[in-house]
Short mmCIF file of C-alpha atoms in Angstrom, two decimals:
data_model
loop_
_atom_site.label_atom_id
_atom_site.label_comp_id
_atom_site.label_asym_id
_atom_site.label_seq_id
_atom_site.Cartn_x
_atom_site.Cartn_y
_atom_site.Cartn_z
CA MET N 1 -30.37 -17.59 16.67
CA ALA N 2 -29.07 -14.97 14.23
CA LYS N 3 -29.93 -15.43 10.60
CA ILE N 4 -26.85 -15.86 8.43
CA LYS N 5 -26.91 -13.92 5.17
CA LEU N 6 -24.94 -15.53 2.37
CA THR N 7 -23.53 -13.59 -0.54
CA LYS N 8 -25.21 -13.04 -3.88
CA VAL N 9 -21.78 -12.96 -5.52
CA PRO N 10 -21.13 -16.16 -7.49
CA PHE N 11 -18.13 -18.26 -6.47
CA LYS N 12 -15.20 -17.74 -8.84
CA GLY N 13 -12.45 -20.03 -7.63
CA THR N 14 -9.51 -20.73 -9.93
CA LYS N 15 -7.75 -24.01 -10.73
CA GLU N 16 -4.66 -22.64 -8.97
CA GLN N 17 -6.64 -21.94 -5.80
CA ALA N 18 -8.19 -25.42 -5.93
CA ALA N 19 -4.75 -27.01 -6.31
CA GLU N 20 -3.40 -24.98 -3.38
CA LEU N 21 -6.37 -26.02 -1.24
CA ASP N 22 -5.98 -29.67 -2.21
CA ALA N 23 -2.31 -29.59 -1.17
CA ILE N 24 -3.21 -28.08 2.19
CA LEU N 25 -5.99 -30.59 2.77
CA ALA N 26 -3.67 -33.49 1.95
CA GLU N 27 -1.18 -32.12 4.48
CA LEU N 28 -3.73 -31.56 7.28
CA VAL N 29 -6.34 -34.30 6.85
CA ASP N 30 -4.61 -36.75 9.21
CA VAL N 31 -3.43 -34.14 11.72
CA PRO N 32 -5.47 -34.12 14.94
CA GLY N 33 -7.35 -30.81 15.05
CA GLY N 34 -6.44 -30.15 11.41
CA LEU N 35 -9.89 -28.89 10.47
CA MET N 36 -9.42 -25.44 12.02
CA PRO N 37 -6.05 -24.77 10.30
CA ALA N 38 -7.56 -26.04 7.04
CA LEU N 39 -10.37 -23.47 7.31
CA GLN N 40 -7.90 -20.72 8.18
CA LYS N 41 -5.69 -21.54 5.21
CA ALA N 42 -8.67 -21.90 2.88
CA GLN N 43 -9.86 -18.44 3.86
CA LYS N 44 -6.39 -17.08 3.20
CA ILE N 45 -6.50 -18.62 -0.30
CA TYR N 46 -10.01 -17.44 -1.24
CA GLY N 47 -10.47 -14.45 1.05
CA TYR N 48 -13.62 -16.03 2.50
CA LEU N 49 -15.23 -19.46 2.95
CA PRO N 50 -17.85 -20.05 0.26
CA ILE N 51 -20.04 -23.13 0.62
CA GLU N 52 -18.17 -24.78 -2.26
CA VAL N 53 -14.92 -24.60 -0.29
CA GLN N 54 -16.59 -25.72 2.94
CA THR N 55 -18.01 -28.75 1.10
CA ARG N 56 -14.58 -29.63 -0.27
CA ILE N 57 -13.08 -29.40 3.22
CA ALA N 58 -15.88 -31.48 4.72
CA ASP N 59 -15.35 -34.19 2.08
CA ALA N 60 -11.60 -34.25 2.70
CA PHE N 61 -12.01 -34.60 6.47
CA GLY N 62 -14.92 -37.02 6.24
CA VAL N 63 -17.24 -34.77 8.25
CA SER N 64 -20.58 -33.21 7.41
CA VAL N 65 -20.88 -29.85 5.70
CA GLU N 66 -23.03 -28.84 8.68
CA GLU N 67 -20.09 -29.40 11.03
CA VAL N 68 -17.78 -27.29 8.87
CA PHE N 69 -20.46 -24.62 8.49
CA GLY N 70 -20.98 -24.61 12.25
CA ILE N 71 -17.30 -23.92 12.83
CA SER N 72 -17.22 -21.32 10.05
CA THR N 73 -20.12 -19.41 11.57
CA PHE N 74 -19.11 -19.78 15.22
CA TYR N 75 -15.71 -18.10 14.99
CA SER N 76 -15.69 -14.40 14.10
CA LEU N 77 -12.39 -14.71 12.25
CA PHE N 78 -14.16 -16.52 9.42
CA THR N 79 -16.30 -14.84 6.82
CA LEU N 80 -18.76 -16.48 4.45
CA ASN N 81 -18.92 -13.53 2.09
CA PRO N 82 -16.26 -12.16 -0.22
CA LYS N 83 -14.98 -8.68 0.35
CA GLY N 84 -15.67 -6.17 -2.38
CA LYS N 85 -13.00 -4.43 -4.37
CA ASN N 86 -13.81 -1.36 -2.29
CA GLU N 87 -14.47 -1.67 1.43
CA VAL N 88 -16.78 1.10 2.66
CA SER N 89 -16.62 1.44 6.46
CA VAL N 90 -18.85 3.67 8.52
CA CYS N 91 -17.62 4.55 11.99
CA LEU N 92 -20.32 4.04 14.62
CA GLY N 93 -18.20 5.18 17.54
CA THR N 94 -19.88 7.59 19.96
CA ALA N 95 -18.81 10.86 18.29
CA CYS N 96 -19.73 9.64 14.81
CA TYR N 97 -22.97 8.09 15.94
CA VAL N 98 -24.28 11.21 17.67
CA LYS N 99 -23.31 13.32 14.65
CA GLY N 100 -25.33 11.25 12.17
CA ALA N 101 -23.40 8.11 11.21
CA GLY N 102 -26.67 6.17 11.25
CA ASP N 103 -27.95 8.38 8.43
CA LEU N 104 -24.77 7.61 6.48
CA VAL N 105 -25.33 3.87 6.93
CA ASP N 106 -28.94 4.26 5.75
CA GLY N 107 -27.76 6.28 2.73
CA LEU N 108 -25.14 3.70 1.80
CA VAL N 109 -27.61 0.83 2.21
CA ASP N 110 -29.92 2.66 -0.19
CA LYS N 111 -27.23 3.61 -2.71
CA LEU N 112 -25.37 0.28 -2.75
CA GLY N 113 -28.43 -1.94 -2.40
CA ILE N 114 -26.81 -4.02 0.36
CA LYS N 115 -26.85 -4.17 4.14
CA ALA N 116 -23.84 -3.87 6.42
CA GLY N 117 -21.78 -7.04 6.19
CA GLU N 118 -22.71 -7.65 2.56
CA THR N 119 -21.04 -7.18 -0.82
CA THR N 120 -22.67 -5.84 -3.97
CA ALA N 121 -23.52 -8.45 -6.60
CA ASP N 122 -20.87 -7.01 -8.95
CA GLY N 123 -18.20 -7.42 -6.24
CA GLU N 124 -17.36 -3.71 -6.29
CA PHE N 125 -18.35 -2.66 -2.76
CA SER N 126 -18.57 -4.16 0.73
CA LEU N 127 -20.30 -2.24 3.51
CA VAL N 128 -18.93 -2.53 7.03
CA GLU N 129 -19.97 -0.92 10.30
CA THR N 130 -16.95 -0.25 12.53
CA ARG N 131 -16.26 1.20 15.93
CA CYS N 132 -14.08 4.23 16.58
CA VAL N 133 -11.49 4.85 13.86
CA GLY N 134 -9.76 7.62 15.83
CA CYS N 135 -11.01 10.55 13.76
CA CYS N 136 -13.53 11.92 16.26
CA GLY N 137 -12.83 15.52 15.26
CA LEU N 138 -14.04 14.67 11.74
CA ALA N 139 -17.24 12.92 12.85
CA PRO N 140 -19.16 11.39 11.21
CA VAL N 141 -16.53 9.44 9.27
CA VAL N 142 -16.59 6.98 6.37
CA THR N 143 -13.45 5.24 5.13
CA ILE N 144 -13.10 3.62 1.74
CA ASN N 145 -10.04 1.43 1.29
CA GLY N 146 -8.36 3.45 4.03
CA ASP N 147 -9.23 6.88 2.55
CA VAL N 148 -10.92 8.98 5.25
CA TYR N 149 -13.95 11.16 4.56
CA GLY N 150 -15.17 13.27 7.46
CA LYS N 151 -17.91 15.69 8.47
CA LEU N 152 -20.18 13.92 6.00
CA VAL N 153 -23.85 14.19 5.23
CA PRO N 154 -25.70 11.60 3.12
CA GLU N 155 -25.93 14.01 0.16
CA GLN N 156 -22.13 13.72 -0.30
CA LEU N 157 -22.10 9.93 -0.70
CA ASP N 158 -22.84 9.79 -4.47
CA GLU N 159 -19.83 11.95 -5.29
CA ILE N 160 -17.53 9.95 -3.00
CA LEU N 161 -18.69 6.55 -4.27
CA ALA N 162 -18.25 7.70 -7.89
CA LYS N 163 -14.47 7.97 -7.27
CA TYR N 164 -14.32 4.21 -6.73
CA LYS N 165 -16.49 2.95 -9.59
#
């Protein structure tokens, strides 16, 4: 079984988000199969499903947190970690991979202090490994918030990341 890595970023839900979630839970709690839509809507509110939100949903539906967590981790559409302000994506498609994308991932892991799929503790950066982004002629490619950086070597990463701090 794969080990699930939870975020180091503290949960920062607002009163407005809690009120919106409570309204959704009240609407869905008696609907057969309402747990899945509740999780989907909760993720839309918060951007992810922190354990605090999963616990609130479990309480509302009268099920265990383990059941909610099981659903949250089974379906790939759910995420347990918040996305950073800046999403750093490294293309691992064939062209990028053979031209050194793995070295870029290693460099970003080192510079950001996180692994792929994680977010920095300050919430500034998320690191994502992706498949082909359609820029094979620029391989290897990193995108940050949709900005494309191609023909990269790890030595260029500091300068690029500095633009987003």
